[in-house]
mmCIF file of C-alpha atoms in Angstrom:
data_model
loop_
_atom_site.group_PDB
_atom_site.id
_atom_site.type_symbol
_atom_site.label_atom_id
_atom_site.label_comp_id
_atom_site.label_asym_id
_atom_site.label_seq_id
_atom_site.Cartn_x
_atom_site.Cartn_y
_atom_site.Cartn_z
ATOM 1 C CA MET A 1 106.525 84.547 98.856
ATOM 2 C CA LYS A 2 109.190 85.595 101.340
ATOM 3 C CA ARG A 3 108.637 83.110 104.175
ATOM 4 C CA PRO A 4 111.138 84.644 106.658
ATOM 5 C CA LEU A 5 109.360 88.007 106.315
ATOM 6 C CA LEU A 6 105.956 86.356 106.735
ATOM 7 C CA PHE A 7 107.007 84.536 109.899
ATOM 8 C CA SER A 8 108.645 87.707 111.227
ATOM 9 C CA LEU A 9 105.422 89.657 110.712
ATOM 10 C CA LEU A 10 103.245 86.987 112.311
ATOM 11 C CA GLY A 11 105.710 86.448 115.150
ATOM 12 C CA PHE A 12 105.890 90.165 115.866
ATOM 13 C CA VAL A 13 102.120 90.483 116.024
ATOM 14 C CA LEU A 14 101.699 87.424 118.237
ATOM 15 C CA LEU A 15 104.601 88.215 120.574
ATOM 16 C CA ALA A 16 103.622 91.869 120.911
ATOM 17 C CA GLY A 17 100.169 90.817 122.085
ATOM 18 C CA LEU A 18 98.458 93.188 119.697
ATOM 19 C CA THR A 19 94.931 91.903 120.100
ATOM 20 C CA SER A 20 91.648 93.749 120.414
ATOM 21 C CA PRO A 21 91.782 95.986 123.482
ATOM 22 C CA SER A 22 88.914 96.612 125.855
ATOM 23 C CA ARG A 23 87.581 100.184 125.956
ATOM 24 C CA ALA A 24 89.619 100.876 129.110
ATOM 25 C CA GLN A 25 92.827 99.609 127.498
ATOM 26 C CA ALA A 26 92.198 101.345 124.164
ATOM 27 C CA SER A 27 93.013 104.850 125.417
ATOM 28 C CA SER A 28 96.406 103.999 126.963
ATOM 29 C CA ARG A 29 97.277 101.700 124.044
ATOM 30 C CA ALA A 30 96.464 104.502 121.572
ATOM 31 C CA ALA A 31 99.057 106.765 123.257
ATOM 32 C CA THR A 32 101.687 103.989 123.075
ATOM 33 C CA LEU A 33 100.891 103.257 119.419
ATOM 34 C CA LEU A 34 101.226 106.925 118.485
ATOM 35 C CA GLN A 35 104.692 106.976 120.047
ATOM 36 C CA LYS A 36 105.671 103.939 117.932
ATOM 37 C CA GLY A 37 104.370 105.495 114.690
ATOM 38 C CA ARG A 38 101.233 103.378 114.712
ATOM 39 C CA PHE A 39 97.914 105.131 114.955
ATOM 40 C CA SER A 40 95.609 102.199 115.639
ATOM 41 C CA PRO A 41 95.443 98.968 117.623
ATOM 42 C CA HIS A 42 96.176 95.806 115.654
ATOM 43 C CA ASP A 43 94.446 92.450 115.653
ATOM 44 C CA THR A 44 95.033 88.937 114.387
ATOM 45 C CA ILE A 45 92.031 86.817 113.494
ATOM 46 C CA SER A 46 92.178 83.184 112.519
ATOM 47 C CA ARG A 47 89.644 80.548 111.576
ATOM 48 C CA LYS A 48 90.005 76.881 110.693
ATOM 49 C CA ILE A 49 87.472 75.664 108.148
ATOM 50 C CA ASP A 50 87.545 72.251 106.490
ATOM 51 C CA GLY A 51 91.118 71.627 107.668
ATOM 52 C CA ASN A 52 92.419 74.978 106.382
ATOM 53 C CA ARG A 53 93.573 77.806 108.624
ATOM 54 C CA VAL A 54 93.033 81.347 107.333
ATOM 55 C CA THR A 55 94.698 84.169 109.290
ATOM 56 C CA ILE A 56 94.360 87.935 108.846
ATOM 57 C CA VAL A 57 96.590 90.544 110.542
ATOM 58 C CA TYR A 58 95.352 94.144 110.338
ATOM 59 C CA GLY A 59 95.210 97.596 111.935
ATOM 60 C CA ARG A 60 91.885 98.645 113.484
ATOM 61 C CA PRO A 61 91.351 102.408 113.176
ATOM 62 C CA TYR A 62 88.587 104.111 115.138
ATOM 63 C CA THR A 63 85.891 106.384 113.772
ATOM 64 C CA ASN A 64 87.206 109.211 115.961
ATOM 65 C CA ASP A 65 90.415 111.008 114.971
ATOM 66 C CA PRO A 66 93.336 109.762 117.150
ATOM 67 C CA TYR A 67 94.573 113.331 117.710
ATOM 68 C CA THR A 68 91.391 115.392 118.125
ATOM 69 C CA HIS A 69 89.007 112.567 119.131
ATOM 70 C CA HIS A 70 86.391 114.151 116.853
ATOM 71 C CA PRO A 71 84.216 111.844 114.721
ATOM 72 C CA ARG A 72 85.294 111.381 111.109
ATOM 73 C CA LYS A 73 83.272 110.496 108.040
ATOM 74 C CA ILE A 74 84.568 107.072 107.039
ATOM 75 C CA TRP A 75 83.183 105.958 103.658
ATOM 76 C CA GLY A 76 83.766 108.682 101.085
ATOM 77 C CA GLY A 77 85.859 110.608 103.653
ATOM 78 C CA LEU A 78 88.733 108.941 105.497
ATOM 79 C CA VAL A 79 88.340 106.040 103.036
ATOM 80 C CA PRO A 80 88.015 107.992 99.775
ATOM 81 C CA ASP A 81 85.968 106.796 96.828
ATOM 82 C CA GLY A 82 87.928 105.653 93.786
ATOM 83 C CA LYS A 83 91.244 105.172 95.637
ATOM 84 C CA ILE A 84 92.837 101.954 96.846
ATOM 85 C CA TRP A 85 92.670 101.645 100.632
ATOM 86 C CA ARG A 86 95.012 99.500 102.781
ATOM 87 C CA LEU A 87 91.975 97.832 104.447
ATOM 88 C CA GLY A 88 92.842 98.985 107.917
ATOM 89 C CA ALA A 89 95.613 101.155 109.348
ATOM 90 C CA ASP A 90 99.399 101.304 109.457
ATOM 91 C CA GLU A 91 100.933 98.182 107.828
ATOM 92 C CA ALA A 92 98.907 96.812 104.930
ATOM 93 C CA THR A 93 96.536 93.977 105.861
ATOM 94 C CA LEU A 94 98.057 90.485 105.666
ATOM 95 C CA LEU A 95 96.133 87.348 104.629
ATOM 96 C CA VAL A 96 97.689 83.911 105.149
ATOM 97 C CA THR A 97 96.008 80.701 103.972
ATOM 98 C CA GLN A 98 97.474 77.219 104.501
ATOM 99 C CA ARG A 99 95.600 75.752 101.530
ATOM 100 C CA ALA A 100 94.227 77.165 98.329
ATOM 101 C CA ILE A 101 90.911 78.987 98.659
ATOM 102 C CA LYS A 102 88.425 80.509 96.273
ATOM 103 C CA LEU A 103 87.682 84.053 97.439
ATOM 104 C CA GLY A 104 84.575 85.177 95.613
ATOM 105 C CA GLY A 105 85.443 84.004 92.113
ATOM 106 C CA LEU A 106 89.212 84.346 92.574
ATOM 107 C CA ASP A 107 91.517 81.330 93.003
ATOM 108 C CA VAL A 108 93.995 82.127 95.799
ATOM 109 C CA PRO A 109 96.835 79.575 96.167
ATOM 110 C CA ALA A 110 98.195 78.712 99.617
ATOM 111 C CA GLY A 111 100.500 81.465 100.843
ATOM 112 C CA ALA A 112 100.631 85.040 102.121
ATOM 113 C CA TYR A 113 99.007 88.064 100.464
ATOM 114 C CA THR A 114 98.084 91.661 101.137
ATOM 115 C CA LEU A 115 94.426 92.691 101.040
ATOM 116 C CA PHE A 116 93.302 96.078 99.765
ATOM 117 C CA MET A 117 89.900 97.585 98.990
ATOM 118 C CA LEU A 118 88.730 99.869 96.205
ATOM 119 C CA PRO A 119 85.451 101.594 97.192
ATOM 120 C CA ALA A 120 83.363 103.451 94.601
ATOM 121 C CA ALA A 121 81.124 106.517 94.977
ATOM 122 C CA ASP A 122 78.003 104.392 94.364
ATOM 123 C CA GLY A 123 78.772 102.296 97.474
ATOM 124 C CA SER A 124 80.105 99.275 95.612
ATOM 125 C CA ALA A 125 83.611 98.016 96.334
ATOM 126 C CA GLU A 126 86.221 95.505 95.209
ATOM 127 C CA LEU A 127 88.553 93.440 97.371
ATOM 128 C CA ILE A 128 92.071 93.335 95.926
ATOM 129 C CA VAL A 129 94.449 90.442 96.621
ATOM 130 C CA ASN A 130 98.092 91.398 96.058
ATOM 131 C CA ARG A 131 101.142 89.097 96.112
ATOM 132 C CA GLU A 132 103.457 91.710 97.638
ATOM 133 C CA ILE A 133 103.602 91.576 101.438
ATOM 134 C CA GLY A 134 105.294 93.604 104.147
ATOM 135 C CA GLN A 135 104.609 97.131 102.921
ATOM 136 C CA TRP A 136 103.441 100.066 105.010
ATOM 137 C CA GLY A 137 100.055 101.232 103.751
ATOM 138 C CA ILE A 138 99.794 101.542 99.992
ATOM 139 C CA ASP A 139 102.796 103.671 99.042
ATOM 140 C CA PRO A 140 104.008 102.645 96.614
ATOM 141 C CA TYR A 141 101.234 100.381 95.321
ATOM 142 C CA HIS A 142 102.366 97.798 92.742
ATOM 143 C CA LYS A 143 99.455 96.832 90.515
ATOM 144 C CA ASP A 144 101.663 94.322 88.671
ATOM 145 C CA ASP A 145 101.676 92.197 91.847
ATOM 146 C CA GLU A 146 97.887 91.848 91.956
ATOM 147 C CA LEU A 147 96.565 88.315 92.027
ATOM 148 C CA GLY A 148 93.106 89.669 91.259
ATOM 149 C CA ARG A 149 90.019 91.605 92.353
ATOM 150 C CA VAL A 150 86.612 90.425 93.516
ATOM 151 C CA PRO A 151 83.375 92.371 94.017
ATOM 152 C CA LEU A 152 82.163 92.783 97.598
ATOM 153 C CA THR A 153 78.542 92.648 98.716
ATOM 154 C CA ARG A 154 77.524 95.800 100.599
ATOM 155 C CA TYR A 155 75.017 95.760 103.468
ATOM 156 C CA ALA A 156 73.808 98.055 106.249
ATOM 157 C CA LEU A 157 74.898 97.204 109.779
ATOM 158 C CA PRO A 158 72.255 96.979 112.537
ATOM 159 C CA SER A 159 74.365 99.260 114.770
ATOM 160 C CA THR A 160 77.370 101.529 114.380
ATOM 161 C CA VAL A 161 80.804 99.886 114.470
ATOM 162 C CA ASP A 162 83.289 102.371 115.968
ATOM 163 C CA GLU A 163 86.474 100.389 115.261
ATOM 164 C CA PHE A 164 87.162 98.888 111.823
ATOM 165 C CA THR A 165 86.512 95.155 112.136
ATOM 166 C CA ILE A 166 87.294 92.136 109.960
ATOM 167 C CA VAL A 167 85.496 88.867 110.742
ATOM 168 C CA LEU A 168 85.944 85.365 109.353
ATOM 169 C CA ASP A 169 82.575 83.677 109.848
ATOM 170 C CA ASN A 170 82.132 79.943 109.513
ATOM 171 C CA GLY A 171 79.988 78.932 106.633
ATOM 172 C CA ASN A 172 78.711 75.434 106.191
ATOM 173 C CA GLY A 173 81.033 72.679 105.123
ATOM 174 C CA ARG A 174 84.000 73.854 103.082
ATOM 175 C CA GLY A 175 83.554 77.599 103.270
ATOM 176 C CA GLY A 176 83.084 80.786 105.203
ATOM 177 C CA VAL A 177 82.436 84.497 104.862
ATOM 178 C CA LEU A 178 84.949 87.339 105.080
ATOM 179 C CA LYS A 179 83.226 90.435 106.537
ATOM 180 C CA LEU A 180 84.524 94.014 106.688
ATOM 181 C CA MET A 181 82.595 96.367 109.003
ATOM 182 C CA TRP A 182 82.941 100.029 109.930
ATOM 183 C CA GLU A 183 80.596 102.891 110.731
ATOM 184 C CA GLN A 184 77.153 101.795 109.481
ATOM 185 C CA THR A 185 78.390 99.788 106.483
ATOM 186 C CA GLY A 186 79.510 96.206 106.025
ATOM 187 C CA TYR A 187 80.999 94.384 103.026
ATOM 188 C CA SER A 188 81.336 90.659 102.574
ATOM 189 C CA VAL A 189 82.605 87.960 100.246
ATOM 190 C CA ASP A 190 82.334 84.171 100.474
ATOM 191 C CA TYR A 191 85.326 81.889 100.400
ATOM 192 C CA THR A 192 85.678 78.135 100.041
ATOM 193 C CA VAL A 193 88.564 75.773 100.671
ATOM 194 C CA GLN A 194 89.860 74.183 97.468
ATOM 195 C CA LYS A 195 90.221 70.399 97.334
#
């Protein structure tokens, strides 16, 4: 892991104040992001469970196209079936864990990783944990750097989610749930803190 790069990425996100905007702020922020080469707002989420802090930094694209403002088909459209997706927008999604966790059935040592997703035409999907950090999107994608893949549980959302959202929910005791939500579909995977 390249610690200076990790701290630079986290510091940039925190100092830039790239947190979830309100609806009123989203429009003006979108124009600023487009000028900087970013197409979506960015967010940092963090949760402390059983003495371990897990942090995720990711881009939050909207359902509507940033140029035309027309609605887009997300699953099987903007996020194509059978292709690795950066799990957000712009820079690839960053996961940082202070202690080792078990994500689904995958052992993830303490450190920084990039998260990707591989959706399938039947609605199933895998979460991919990759050791390489700091890349823009998925090009080029280095499969040799994969730590592993875990199946995600798919579920229908009770209402439409316009902006791609990642949530770290508290579980009970030593674990939690990582949730990915967009349009009318959610995916989840449990994680536990390793002792």
